[in-house]
Short mmCIF file of N, CA and C in Angstrom, two decimals:
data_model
loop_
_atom_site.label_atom_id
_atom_site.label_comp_id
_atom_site.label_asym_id
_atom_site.label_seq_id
_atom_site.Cartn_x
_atom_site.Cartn_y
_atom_site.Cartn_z
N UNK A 1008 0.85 -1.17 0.00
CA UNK A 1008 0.00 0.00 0.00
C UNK A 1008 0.90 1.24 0.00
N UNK A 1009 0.50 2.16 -1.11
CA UNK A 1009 1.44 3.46 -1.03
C UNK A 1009 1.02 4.52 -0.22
N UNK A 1010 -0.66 4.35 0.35
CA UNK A 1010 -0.76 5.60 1.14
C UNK A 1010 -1.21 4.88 2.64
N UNK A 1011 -0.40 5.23 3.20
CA UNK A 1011 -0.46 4.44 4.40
C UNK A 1011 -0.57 6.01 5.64
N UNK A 1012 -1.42 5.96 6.45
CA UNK A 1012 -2.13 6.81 6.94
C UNK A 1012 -1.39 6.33 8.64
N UNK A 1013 -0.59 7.51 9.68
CA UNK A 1013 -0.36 7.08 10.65
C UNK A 1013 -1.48 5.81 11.24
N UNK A 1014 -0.48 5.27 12.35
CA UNK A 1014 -1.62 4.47 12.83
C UNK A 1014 -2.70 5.23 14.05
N UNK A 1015 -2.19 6.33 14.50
CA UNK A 1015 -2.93 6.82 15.37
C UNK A 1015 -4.44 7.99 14.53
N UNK A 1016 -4.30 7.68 13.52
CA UNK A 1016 -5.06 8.59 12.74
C UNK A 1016 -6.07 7.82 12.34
N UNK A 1017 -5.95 6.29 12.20
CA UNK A 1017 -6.45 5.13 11.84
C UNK A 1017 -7.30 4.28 13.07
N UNK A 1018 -6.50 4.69 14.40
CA UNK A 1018 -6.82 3.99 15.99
C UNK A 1018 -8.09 4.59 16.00
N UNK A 1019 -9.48 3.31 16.09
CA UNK A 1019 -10.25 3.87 16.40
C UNK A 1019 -10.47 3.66 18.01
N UNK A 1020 -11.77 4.58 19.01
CA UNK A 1020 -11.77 4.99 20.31
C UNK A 1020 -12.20 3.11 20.71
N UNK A 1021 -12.70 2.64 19.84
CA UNK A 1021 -13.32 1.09 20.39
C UNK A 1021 -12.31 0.06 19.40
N UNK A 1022 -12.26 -0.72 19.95
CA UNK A 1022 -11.48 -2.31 19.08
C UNK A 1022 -12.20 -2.60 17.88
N UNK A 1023 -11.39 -2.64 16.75
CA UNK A 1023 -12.15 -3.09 15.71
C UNK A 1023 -12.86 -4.44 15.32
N UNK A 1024 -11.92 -5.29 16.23
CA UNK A 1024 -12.72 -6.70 15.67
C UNK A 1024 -14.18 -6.75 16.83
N UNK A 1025 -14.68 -5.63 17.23
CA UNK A 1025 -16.22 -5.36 18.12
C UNK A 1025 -16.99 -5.77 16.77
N UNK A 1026 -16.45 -4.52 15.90
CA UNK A 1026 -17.74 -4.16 14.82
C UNK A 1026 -17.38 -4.99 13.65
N UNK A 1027 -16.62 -5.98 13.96
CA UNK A 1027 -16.17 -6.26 12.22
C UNK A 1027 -17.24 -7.75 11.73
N UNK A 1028 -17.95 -8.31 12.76
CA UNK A 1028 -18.83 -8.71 11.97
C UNK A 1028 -20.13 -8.31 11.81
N UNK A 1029 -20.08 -6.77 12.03
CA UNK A 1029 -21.14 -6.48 12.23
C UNK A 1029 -21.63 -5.31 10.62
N UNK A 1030 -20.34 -5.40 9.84
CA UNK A 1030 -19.74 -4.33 9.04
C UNK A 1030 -19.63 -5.34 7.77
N UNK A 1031 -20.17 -4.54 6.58
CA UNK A 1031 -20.02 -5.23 5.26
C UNK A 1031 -18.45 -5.56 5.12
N UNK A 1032 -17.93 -6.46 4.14
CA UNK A 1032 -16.78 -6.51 3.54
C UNK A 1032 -15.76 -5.25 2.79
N UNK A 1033 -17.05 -4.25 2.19
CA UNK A 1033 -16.39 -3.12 1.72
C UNK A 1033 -15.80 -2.05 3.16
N UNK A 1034 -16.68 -2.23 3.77
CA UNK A 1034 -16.26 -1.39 5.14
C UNK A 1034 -14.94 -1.72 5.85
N UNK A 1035 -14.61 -3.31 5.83
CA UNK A 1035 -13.32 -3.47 6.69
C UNK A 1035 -11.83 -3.54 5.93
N UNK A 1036 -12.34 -3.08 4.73
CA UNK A 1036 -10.78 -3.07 3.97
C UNK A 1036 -10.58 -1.51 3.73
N UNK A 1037 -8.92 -1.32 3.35
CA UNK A 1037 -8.89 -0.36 3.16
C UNK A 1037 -9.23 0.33 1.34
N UNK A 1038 -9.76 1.59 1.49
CA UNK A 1038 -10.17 1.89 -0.50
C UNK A 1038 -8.82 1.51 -1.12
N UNK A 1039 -7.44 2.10 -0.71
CA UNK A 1039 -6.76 2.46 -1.55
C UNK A 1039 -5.37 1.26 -1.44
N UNK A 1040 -5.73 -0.03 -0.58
CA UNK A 1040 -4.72 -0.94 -1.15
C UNK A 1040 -5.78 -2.15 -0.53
N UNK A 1041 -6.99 -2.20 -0.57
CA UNK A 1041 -7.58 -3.54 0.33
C UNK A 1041 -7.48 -4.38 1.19
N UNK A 1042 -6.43 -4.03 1.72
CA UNK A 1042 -5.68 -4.45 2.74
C UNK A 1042 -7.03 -4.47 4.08
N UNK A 1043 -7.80 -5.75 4.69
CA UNK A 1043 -7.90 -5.83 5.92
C UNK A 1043 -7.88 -4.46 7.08
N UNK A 1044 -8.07 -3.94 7.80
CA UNK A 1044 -8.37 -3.01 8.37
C UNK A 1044 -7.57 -3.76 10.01
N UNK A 1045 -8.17 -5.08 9.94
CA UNK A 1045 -7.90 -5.99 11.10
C UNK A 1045 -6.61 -6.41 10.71
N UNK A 1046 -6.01 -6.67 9.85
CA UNK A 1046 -4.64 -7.23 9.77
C UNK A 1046 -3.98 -6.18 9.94
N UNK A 1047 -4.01 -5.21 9.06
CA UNK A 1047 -3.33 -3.44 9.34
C UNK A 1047 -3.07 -3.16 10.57
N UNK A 1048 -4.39 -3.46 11.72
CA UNK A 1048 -4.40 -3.45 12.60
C UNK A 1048 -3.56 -4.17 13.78
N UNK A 1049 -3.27 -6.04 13.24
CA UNK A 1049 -2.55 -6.61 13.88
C UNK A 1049 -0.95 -6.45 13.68
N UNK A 1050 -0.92 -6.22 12.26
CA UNK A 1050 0.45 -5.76 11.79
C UNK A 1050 1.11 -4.85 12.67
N UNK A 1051 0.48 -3.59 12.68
CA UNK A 1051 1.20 -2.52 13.93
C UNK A 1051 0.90 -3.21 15.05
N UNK A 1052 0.64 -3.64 15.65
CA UNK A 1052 0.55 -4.70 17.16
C UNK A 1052 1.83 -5.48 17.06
N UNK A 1053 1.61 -6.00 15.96
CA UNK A 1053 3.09 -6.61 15.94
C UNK A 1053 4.55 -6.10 15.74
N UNK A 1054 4.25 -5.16 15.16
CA UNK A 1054 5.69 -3.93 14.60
C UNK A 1054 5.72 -3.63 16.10
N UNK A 1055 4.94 -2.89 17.03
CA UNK A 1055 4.99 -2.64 18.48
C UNK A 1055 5.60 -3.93 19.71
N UNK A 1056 5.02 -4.74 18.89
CA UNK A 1056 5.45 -5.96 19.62
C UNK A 1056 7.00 -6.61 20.06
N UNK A 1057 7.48 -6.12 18.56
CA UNK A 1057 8.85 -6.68 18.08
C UNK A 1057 9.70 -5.23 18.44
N UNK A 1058 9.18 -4.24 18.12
CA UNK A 1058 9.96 -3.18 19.12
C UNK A 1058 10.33 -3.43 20.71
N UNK A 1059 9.46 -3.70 21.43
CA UNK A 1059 9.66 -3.82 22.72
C UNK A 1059 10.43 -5.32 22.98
N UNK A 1060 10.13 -6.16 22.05
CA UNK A 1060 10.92 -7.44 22.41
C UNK A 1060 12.60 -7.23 21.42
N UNK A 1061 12.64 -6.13 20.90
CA UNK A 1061 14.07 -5.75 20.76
C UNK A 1061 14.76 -5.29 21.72
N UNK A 1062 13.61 -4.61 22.41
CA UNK A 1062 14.70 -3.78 23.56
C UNK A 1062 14.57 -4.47 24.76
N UNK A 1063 13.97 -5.30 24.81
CA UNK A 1063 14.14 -5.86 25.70
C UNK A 1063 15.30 -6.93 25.66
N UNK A 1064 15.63 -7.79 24.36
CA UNK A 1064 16.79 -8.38 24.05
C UNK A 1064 17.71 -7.28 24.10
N UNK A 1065 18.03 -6.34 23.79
CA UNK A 1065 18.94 -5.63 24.20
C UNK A 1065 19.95 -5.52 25.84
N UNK A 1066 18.71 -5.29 26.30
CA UNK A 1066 19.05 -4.88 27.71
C UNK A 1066 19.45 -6.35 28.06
N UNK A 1067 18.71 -7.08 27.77
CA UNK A 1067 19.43 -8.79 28.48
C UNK A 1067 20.86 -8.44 28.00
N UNK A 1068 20.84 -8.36 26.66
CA UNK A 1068 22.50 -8.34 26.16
C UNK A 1068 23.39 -7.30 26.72
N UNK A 1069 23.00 -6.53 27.41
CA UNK A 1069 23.74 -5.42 28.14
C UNK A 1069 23.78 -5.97 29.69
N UNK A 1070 22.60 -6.85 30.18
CA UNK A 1070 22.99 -6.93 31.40
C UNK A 1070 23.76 -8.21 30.98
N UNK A 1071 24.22 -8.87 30.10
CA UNK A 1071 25.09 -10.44 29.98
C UNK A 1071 26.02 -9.95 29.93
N UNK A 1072 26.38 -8.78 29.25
CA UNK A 1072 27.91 -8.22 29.17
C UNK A 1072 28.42 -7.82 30.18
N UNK A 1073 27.60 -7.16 31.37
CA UNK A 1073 28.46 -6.53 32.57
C UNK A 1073 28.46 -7.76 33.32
N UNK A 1074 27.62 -8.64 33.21
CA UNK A 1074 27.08 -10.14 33.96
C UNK A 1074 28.82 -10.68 33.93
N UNK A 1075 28.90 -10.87 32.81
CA UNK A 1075 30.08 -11.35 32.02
C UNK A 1075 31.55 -10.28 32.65
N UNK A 1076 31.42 -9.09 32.66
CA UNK A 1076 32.75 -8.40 32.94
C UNK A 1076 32.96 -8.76 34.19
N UNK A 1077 31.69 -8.78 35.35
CA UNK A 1077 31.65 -9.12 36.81
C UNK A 1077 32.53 -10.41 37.31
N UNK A 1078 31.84 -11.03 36.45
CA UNK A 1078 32.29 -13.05 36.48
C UNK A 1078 34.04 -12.52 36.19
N UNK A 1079 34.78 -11.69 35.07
CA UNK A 1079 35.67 -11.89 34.89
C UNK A 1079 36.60 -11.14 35.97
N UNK A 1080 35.98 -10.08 36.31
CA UNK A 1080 36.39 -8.92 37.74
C UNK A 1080 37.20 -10.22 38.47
N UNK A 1081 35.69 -10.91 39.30
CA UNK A 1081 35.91 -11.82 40.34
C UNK A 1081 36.84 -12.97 39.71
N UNK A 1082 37.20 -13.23 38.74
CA UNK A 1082 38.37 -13.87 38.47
C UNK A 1082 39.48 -13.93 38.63
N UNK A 1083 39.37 -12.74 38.18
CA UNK A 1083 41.16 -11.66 38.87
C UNK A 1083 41.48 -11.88 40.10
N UNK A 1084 40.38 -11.12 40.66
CA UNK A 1084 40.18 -11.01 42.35
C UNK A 1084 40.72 -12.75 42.78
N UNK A 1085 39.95 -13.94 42.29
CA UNK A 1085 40.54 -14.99 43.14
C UNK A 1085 41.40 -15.34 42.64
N UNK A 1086 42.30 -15.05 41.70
CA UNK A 1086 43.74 -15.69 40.98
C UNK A 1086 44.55 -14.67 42.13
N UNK A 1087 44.41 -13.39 42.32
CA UNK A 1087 45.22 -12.40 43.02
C UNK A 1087 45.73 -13.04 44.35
N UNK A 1088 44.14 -13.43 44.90
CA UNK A 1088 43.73 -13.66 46.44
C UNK A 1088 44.58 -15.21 46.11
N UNK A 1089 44.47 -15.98 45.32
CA UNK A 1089 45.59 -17.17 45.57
C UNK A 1089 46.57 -17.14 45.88
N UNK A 1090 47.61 -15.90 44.83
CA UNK A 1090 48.39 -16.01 44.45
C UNK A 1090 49.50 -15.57 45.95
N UNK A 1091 48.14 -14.33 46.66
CA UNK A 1091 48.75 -13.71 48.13
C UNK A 1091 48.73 -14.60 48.90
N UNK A 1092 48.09 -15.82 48.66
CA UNK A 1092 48.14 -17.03 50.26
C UNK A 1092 49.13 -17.77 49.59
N UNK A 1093 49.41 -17.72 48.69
CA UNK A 1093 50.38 -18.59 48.29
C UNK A 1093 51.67 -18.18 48.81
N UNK A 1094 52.43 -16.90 48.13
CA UNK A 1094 53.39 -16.31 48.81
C UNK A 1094 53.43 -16.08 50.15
N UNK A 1095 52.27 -16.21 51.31
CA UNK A 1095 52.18 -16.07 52.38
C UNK A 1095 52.52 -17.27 53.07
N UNK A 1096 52.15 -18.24 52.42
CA UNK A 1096 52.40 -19.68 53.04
C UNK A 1096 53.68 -19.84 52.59
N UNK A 1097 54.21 -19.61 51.15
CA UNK A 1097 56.10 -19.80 51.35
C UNK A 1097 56.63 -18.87 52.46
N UNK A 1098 56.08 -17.93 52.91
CA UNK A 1098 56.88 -16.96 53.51
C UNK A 1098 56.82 -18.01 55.62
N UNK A 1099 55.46 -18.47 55.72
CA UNK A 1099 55.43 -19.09 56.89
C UNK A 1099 56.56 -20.61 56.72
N UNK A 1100 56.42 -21.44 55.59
CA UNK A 1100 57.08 -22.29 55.62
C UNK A 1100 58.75 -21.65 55.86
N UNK A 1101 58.74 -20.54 55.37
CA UNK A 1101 60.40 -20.75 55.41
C UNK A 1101 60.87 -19.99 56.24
N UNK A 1102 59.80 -19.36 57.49
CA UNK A 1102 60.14 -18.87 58.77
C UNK A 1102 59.85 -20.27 59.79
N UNK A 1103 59.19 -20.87 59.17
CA UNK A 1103 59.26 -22.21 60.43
C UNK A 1103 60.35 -23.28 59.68
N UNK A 1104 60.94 -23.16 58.73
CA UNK A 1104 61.92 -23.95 58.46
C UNK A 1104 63.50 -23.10 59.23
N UNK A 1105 63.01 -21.63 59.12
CA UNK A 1105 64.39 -21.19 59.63
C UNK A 1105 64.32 -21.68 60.79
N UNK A 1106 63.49 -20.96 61.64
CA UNK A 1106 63.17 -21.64 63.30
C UNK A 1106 63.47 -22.93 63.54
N UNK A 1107 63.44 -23.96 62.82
CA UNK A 1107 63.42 -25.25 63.25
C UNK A 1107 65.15 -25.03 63.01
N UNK A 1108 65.48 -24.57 61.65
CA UNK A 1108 67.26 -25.00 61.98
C UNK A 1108 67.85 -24.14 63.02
N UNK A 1109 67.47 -23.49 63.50
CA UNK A 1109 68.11 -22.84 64.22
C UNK A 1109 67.73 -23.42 65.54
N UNK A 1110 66.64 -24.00 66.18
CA UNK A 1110 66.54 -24.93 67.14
C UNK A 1110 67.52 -26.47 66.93
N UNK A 1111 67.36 -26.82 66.03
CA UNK A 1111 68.39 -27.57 65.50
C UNK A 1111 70.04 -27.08 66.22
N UNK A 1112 70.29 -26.03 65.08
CA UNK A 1112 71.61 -25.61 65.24
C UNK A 1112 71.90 -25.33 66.89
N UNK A 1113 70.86 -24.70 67.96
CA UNK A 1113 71.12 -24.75 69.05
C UNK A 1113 71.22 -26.29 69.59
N UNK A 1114 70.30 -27.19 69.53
CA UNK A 1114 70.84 -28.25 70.18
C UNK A 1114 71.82 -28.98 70.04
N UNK A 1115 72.32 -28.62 68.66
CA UNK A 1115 73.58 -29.46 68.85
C UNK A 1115 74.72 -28.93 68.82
N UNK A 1116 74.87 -27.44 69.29
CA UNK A 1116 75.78 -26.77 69.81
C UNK A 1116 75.66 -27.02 70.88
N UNK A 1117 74.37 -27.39 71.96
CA UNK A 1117 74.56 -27.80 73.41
C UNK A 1117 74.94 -29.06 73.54
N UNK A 1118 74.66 -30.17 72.61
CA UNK A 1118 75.19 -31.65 72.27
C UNK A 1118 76.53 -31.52 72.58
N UNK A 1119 77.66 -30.94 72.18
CA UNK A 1119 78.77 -30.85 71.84
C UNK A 1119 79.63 -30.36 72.88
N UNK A 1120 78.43 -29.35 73.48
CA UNK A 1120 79.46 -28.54 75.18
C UNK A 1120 78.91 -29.58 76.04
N UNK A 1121 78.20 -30.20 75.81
CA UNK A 1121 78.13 -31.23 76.72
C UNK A 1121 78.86 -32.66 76.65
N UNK A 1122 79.21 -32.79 75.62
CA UNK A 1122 80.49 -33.88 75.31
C UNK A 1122 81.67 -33.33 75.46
N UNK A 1123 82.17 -32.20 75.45
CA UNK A 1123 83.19 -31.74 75.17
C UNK A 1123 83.36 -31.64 76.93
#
């Protein structure tokens, strides 16, 4: 159809499928492409439809992406947080390894004044 008339110019105040069997065949099409009045009608319902279910896929895809940056944040965060207990635990092992040689090294410097 080449003359296509807003849809709000077209919206009537009551639902059309009220009157549409109540209305000849010439009445529910349009003059200038015959087009259904009720399909015209469902068509923009659906153009409206698929608008809002775009943006609504949108926003999912915007909240998957920060969803997604978050998940990778907290990734960091526990490779970091490993990596600090890790170096923390070499740092305890090799203060209780010094401690032990050096309890070591004292007893058997007292071993020795006591043989000697």
């Amino acid at each position: 159809c080449d003359y296509i008339l807003p849809m709000h110019a077209l919206s009537p105040k009551h639902k059309l499928f009220v009157f549409f069997p109540q209305m000849e065949r010439s009445e529910t099409v349009c003059r200038y492409c015959g087009v259904s009045y009720l399909i015209f009608h469902e068509f923009h319902q659906l153009h409206k439809q698929l608008a809002q279910l775009q943006a609504e896929l949108e926003e999912l895809r915007e909240v998957g992406q920060k969803e997604k940056e978050r998940r990778k944040a907290l990734e960091v965060d526990k490779e970091e947080r490993e990596r600090a207990l890790q170096l923390q635990m070499k740092r305890e092992t090799r203060s209780k390894t010094q401690l032990s040689l050096e309890w070591l090294f004292k007893v058997l410097t007292a071993d020795r004044e006591l043989s000697c």
